XYZ file of C-alpha atoms in Angstrom:
351
model
C 35.627 152.633 21.775
C 34.145 151.381 17.604
C 37.351 150.208 16.914
C 37.195 147.518 19.937
C 33.570 146.362 19.598
C 34.539 145.022 15.972
C 35.154 140.957 15.859
C 38.485 139.961 13.818
C 38.033 140.431 10.164
C 39.072 136.847 9.206
C 40.026 136.141 5.352
C 39.663 139.102 4.151
C 36.790 141.150 1.531
C 36.782 139.562 -1.566
C 35.848 142.067 -4.062
C 38.812 142.210 -6.141
C 38.589 141.422 -10.085
C 37.339 138.641 -11.792
C 38.786 137.141 -14.957
C 36.346 135.915 -17.386
C 35.532 131.870 -17.743
C 37.789 130.272 -20.109
C 34.683 129.725 -22.493
C 34.746 133.463 -22.905
C 31.194 133.429 -21.483
C 30.072 136.159 -18.336
C 27.149 134.591 -17.106
C 24.579 137.606 -16.011
C 27.519 140.065 -16.825
C 28.966 138.717 -12.715
C 32.311 139.200 -13.322
C 34.510 141.997 -14.258
C 35.148 142.947 -18.413
C 37.388 145.853 -19.087
C 38.407 147.771 -21.719
C 41.299 149.902 -22.324
C 40.357 153.443 -22.938
C 43.890 155.041 -22.912
C 44.973 155.393 -26.856
C 41.623 156.763 -28.078
C 41.144 158.920 -24.830
C 44.856 160.583 -26.137
C 43.619 160.546 -29.560
C 40.106 162.332 -28.729
C 41.859 164.824 -26.315
C 44.576 165.948 -28.782
C 41.875 166.546 -32.069
C 39.248 168.234 -28.912
C 41.962 170.926 -27.940
C 44.573 171.095 -30.884
C 43.279 173.965 -33.338
C 40.671 175.091 -30.455
C 40.251 178.572 -30.947
C 38.439 181.145 -28.812
C 38.225 184.871 -28.994
C 36.787 188.418 -27.745
C 37.032 191.472 -29.448
C 40.415 192.185 -31.074
C 41.981 189.588 -28.842
C 41.979 185.924 -30.167
C 44.076 182.723 -28.754
C 44.574 179.265 -30.433
C 45.849 176.098 -28.392
C 48.534 174.688 -30.669
C 50.076 171.422 -29.303
C 49.392 169.487 -26.622
C 53.352 169.481 -24.629
C 52.607 166.985 -21.933
C 50.047 163.705 -21.911
C 50.286 161.410 -18.805
C 47.237 159.703 -17.617
C 45.021 156.581 -18.478
C 41.351 155.688 -18.964
C 39.221 152.574 -18.530
C 35.551 151.030 -18.474
C 34.298 148.301 -16.762
C 31.523 145.953 -16.451
C 30.211 143.677 -13.209
C 26.876 143.287 -12.761
C 25.358 145.501 -15.344
C 26.863 148.592 -14.293
C 29.000 150.436 -16.059
C 32.220 152.463 -14.519
C 34.305 154.665 -15.972
C 37.871 155.416 -14.516
C 40.368 157.999 -16.221
C 42.781 160.557 -15.077
C 45.305 162.762 -17.075
C 47.350 165.615 -16.788
C 47.397 168.057 -19.630
C 49.514 170.942 -20.624
C 48.583 172.384 -23.645
C 50.576 175.416 -26.132
C 48.677 178.316 -26.853
C 48.837 181.480 -29.314
C 47.675 184.855 -28.559
C 47.282 187.547 -31.122
C 46.006 191.289 -31.020
C 44.325 192.637 -34.058
C 46.382 195.152 -36.167
C 49.614 193.832 -34.416
C 52.003 190.974 -35.726
C 53.528 190.226 -31.821
C 52.598 186.889 -30.636
C 52.017 186.092 -26.839
C 53.134 182.434 -25.944
C 52.437 180.432 -23.159
C 50.472 177.171 -22.063
C 47.438 176.296 -20.027
C 47.496 173.016 -17.469
C 45.150 171.105 -16.600
C 45.629 168.818 -13.991
C 42.545 167.126 -12.583
C 40.709 165.610 -15.498
C 39.522 162.934 -13.925
C 36.090 160.577 -13.204
C 35.806 162.373 -9.581
C 35.237 165.681 -11.575
C 32.640 167.157 -13.554
C 33.770 168.943 -16.575
C 32.676 172.393 -14.649
C 35.272 171.152 -12.205
C 38.369 170.978 -14.177
C 40.878 173.266 -13.568
C 42.815 175.339 -16.081
C 45.918 176.979 -15.089
C 47.197 179.797 -17.427
C 51.418 180.407 -17.507
C 52.688 182.949 -20.041
C 55.792 182.913 -21.136
C 56.256 185.772 -23.604
C 56.710 189.242 -22.079
C 54.611 191.659 -24.094
C 52.304 194.339 -23.355
C 49.842 192.349 -24.854
C 50.153 189.477 -21.883
C 47.036 191.528 -19.937
C 44.483 190.901 -22.293
C 45.786 187.567 -23.613
C 45.729 185.764 -20.506
C 42.082 187.879 -19.263
C 40.841 185.656 -22.434
C 42.264 182.319 -21.762
C 41.176 182.892 -17.886
C 37.387 183.783 -18.642
C 36.625 182.322 -22.216
C 39.418 180.123 -22.332
C 38.331 178.590 -19.455
C 34.966 178.312 -20.635
C 35.675 176.667 -24.016
C 38.412 173.991 -22.619
C 36.122 172.904 -20.476
C 33.500 172.368 -22.562
C 35.500 170.256 -25.237
C 36.692 168.563 -21.794
C 33.189 167.723 -21.534
C 32.580 166.283 -25.645
C 35.757 163.967 -24.315
C 33.480 162.668 -21.331
C 30.781 162.484 -23.452
C 32.273 160.587 -25.817
C 33.739 157.760 -23.713
C 30.577 156.830 -21.945
C 29.095 156.448 -25.262
C 31.889 154.722 -26.921
C 33.078 152.041 -24.248
C 29.161 151.768 -23.596
C 29.252 149.277 -26.940
C 29.887 145.900 -26.064
C 30.907 146.409 -22.820
C 27.177 144.658 -21.432
C 27.694 141.210 -22.611
C 24.495 139.138 -23.035
C 22.779 137.171 -20.246
C 21.524 133.802 -20.622
C 18.429 135.705 -21.391
C 19.363 138.332 -24.347
C 18.612 141.726 -23.771
C 18.945 144.960 -26.206
C 21.807 146.680 -24.827
C 20.908 150.140 -23.152
C 22.507 153.096 -20.828
C 20.851 154.166 -18.013
C 18.096 152.331 -18.390
C 16.710 148.924 -16.804
C 19.446 147.109 -15.394
C 22.262 148.693 -17.234
C 23.549 151.789 -15.706
C 26.418 153.978 -16.313
C 27.903 154.987 -12.693
C 30.874 157.052 -11.601
C 33.669 155.880 -9.319
C 32.184 157.002 -6.179
C 28.795 155.360 -6.648
C 30.992 152.315 -7.600
C 31.889 152.581 -4.116
C 28.548 151.964 -3.286
C 26.979 149.326 -5.768
C 29.897 146.557 -5.850
C 29.021 143.690 -2.807
C 30.257 140.646 -2.091
C 29.026 137.702 -3.170
C 26.716 137.132 -0.609
C 28.057 133.221 0.612
C 31.846 134.423 0.888
C 30.561 138.091 2.731
C 31.445 138.033 6.260
C 29.508 140.525 8.778
C 26.157 141.851 7.950
C 24.525 141.927 4.259
C 22.860 145.166 2.596
C 22.100 142.582 0.084
C 20.475 144.443 -3.028
C 19.361 147.251 -0.350
C 20.292 150.961 -1.274
C 22.654 151.895 1.838
C 22.113 155.131 3.330
C 25.002 157.200 3.075
C 26.711 160.301 4.242
C 30.052 162.131 3.831
C 32.183 163.165 6.762
C 35.309 164.971 7.394
C 38.291 165.766 9.880
C 40.287 169.181 9.739
C 43.560 169.056 12.165
C 46.799 171.224 12.237
C 49.878 170.023 12.241
C 53.833 171.756 13.511
C 55.276 170.008 10.916
C 56.399 170.376 7.256
C 54.050 168.440 5.035
C 56.848 166.075 3.578
C 57.299 164.980 6.782
C 53.710 164.574 7.781
C 53.362 162.737 4.284
C 55.885 160.547 4.997
C 54.092 159.562 8.894
C 50.522 158.738 6.830
C 52.972 156.344 4.304
C 56.038 154.976 5.321
C 55.061 151.638 6.801
C 56.855 151.946 10.011
C 55.651 155.720 10.779
C 51.907 153.761 10.228
C 53.020 150.675 12.502
C 54.152 153.642 15.167
C 51.038 155.951 15.313
C 48.643 152.630 15.013
C 50.261 150.741 17.858
C 52.190 148.205 15.975
C 48.991 147.308 13.880
C 49.586 147.535 10.331
C 49.518 143.916 9.773
C 49.000 145.022 5.318
C 50.425 148.200 3.795
C 51.126 147.902 0.110
C 51.701 151.729 -0.784
C 50.732 151.547 -4.667
C 47.470 152.510 -6.575
C 44.724 149.456 -5.878
C 47.625 148.114 -3.037
C 45.255 147.086 -0.495
C 46.472 147.490 3.729
C 44.789 146.286 6.928
C 45.137 147.890 10.794
C 44.181 147.777 13.343
C 43.832 143.749 13.428
C 41.783 143.485 10.666
C 39.223 146.170 11.802
C 39.664 148.685 8.823
C 40.807 147.783 5.026
C 40.945 149.264 2.273
C 43.006 149.638 -1.422
C 44.891 152.887 -2.533
C 43.318 154.716 -5.283
C 45.855 157.508 -5.645
C 49.153 158.781 -3.816
C 50.260 162.054 -4.710
C 53.667 163.208 -2.596
C 53.396 165.551 -0.628
C 49.856 166.653 -0.851
C 46.783 163.666 -1.676
C 46.242 159.889 -0.230
C 43.453 158.916 -2.363
C 41.530 154.941 -1.146
C 39.141 153.151 -0.173
C 37.954 152.368 2.919
C 35.977 150.033 5.446
C 35.313 149.271 9.073
C 34.189 145.876 9.317
C 30.912 146.830 11.095
C 30.134 148.532 7.068
C 27.634 146.799 5.138
C 29.611 143.369 3.459
C 31.185 145.089 0.421
C 30.683 148.557 1.224
C 33.835 150.795 1.063
C 33.808 154.631 2.021
C 36.085 156.827 -0.434
C 38.467 158.849 1.580
C 40.983 161.679 0.645
C 43.523 162.828 2.860
C 44.717 166.518 1.515
C 47.820 168.252 2.823
C 48.363 171.630 2.676
C 51.188 173.640 3.386
C 50.374 176.653 5.853
C 53.761 178.147 5.526
C 54.307 177.670 9.896
C 52.455 174.289 10.413
C 50.118 171.722 7.670
C 46.579 170.746 7.656
C 45.299 167.295 7.201
C 42.224 167.357 6.189
C 40.017 163.788 6.021
C 37.223 164.001 3.276
C 34.950 160.815 3.688
C 31.883 159.794 1.270
C 29.866 157.248 1.220
C 29.978 156.389 4.768
C 26.866 154.211 5.963
C 24.844 157.031 7.369
C 24.391 154.643 10.919
C 27.480 154.723 11.311
C 28.711 158.184 10.705
C 29.339 159.992 13.614
C 31.363 157.085 14.566
C 33.469 156.943 11.738
C 34.354 160.213 12.174
C 35.382 160.468 15.735
C 37.570 157.505 14.920
C 39.048 159.273 12.304
C 39.955 162.381 14.651
C 40.911 159.643 17.528
C 42.707 156.759 16.161
C 44.270 158.878 13.190
C 44.545 162.496 13.880
C 45.046 162.345 17.962
C 47.324 159.223 17.122
C 49.518 160.906 14.758
C 50.245 164.307 16.782
C 50.844 161.959 20.456
C 53.170 159.433 18.687
C 55.298 161.753 17.109
C 54.790 165.307 19.034
C 53.391 167.950 16.515
C 51.811 170.071 18.599
C 48.831 170.244 16.990
C 46.033 172.317 18.484
C 42.492 170.605 18.109
C 39.363 171.770 16.027
């Protein structure tokens, strides 16, 4: 199998954040530098959303107050690459009105996925009406159509301004000072998915084959399996160390289930870092085989969906080295999906 052909992992994959030097220099921008963009983001999102108005004919809606704002944002630099990481969950109250009527329709919109993983037009906007009124239907229609477009446009402004504002001064002077630019020369702006493909180990410390400065050709792979088990139980089997140890045949040597926590499986042949843990629907992480180019990680999402009498588990992996895509997909199918079914007797059906 492709796992059995892997060599012992050794000392690990030293790709984590390094503090800047005590003399405050960051030679050639090799080390990480980071800015906390969370306070600025909270203020800017409040400015962009509260008071936002849209109308269509006699119907009009105004967003009033943000009732929920949870998340964070950071801007990072390593080797002249700018990486913006942000994730927000928002709820915003609104009031809808119809011309000629004194009645008001109140409700809120939920924005669950404002993040670096999505473009502005991929952001979800969900509508909840709290007022019982004959005017509910036209107000809901206005929010779901023109309102969604207007809100997405405002959030596109936030994403653009975040990158503009926090690019300033993040790229530090190199040994030979150069003009600071964005998306030109050696200074580029990348999102998190591209970041997984750009950050590489110091060649002196890296084990295994190295891609150097040669771009790695990548592709996406996916697998789907249906299990006769509730979503919560499946999530538990995917996350609880004792459960993971069972279906990986005791190979979970490192398992730190938290954002930025690392894991090592199958005797060191698989390793990665958790990015997002949402019980019982989502597990997102970086992931690599030992045979991947040094420092290269795939970006993987386990999505759990309740089907009523069963549960679907979808595995989507991006940034998989193209020459290892088939083996990676077969490995997920055999050593994850089939192993789960075989170990716990979930009675899955294979696709």
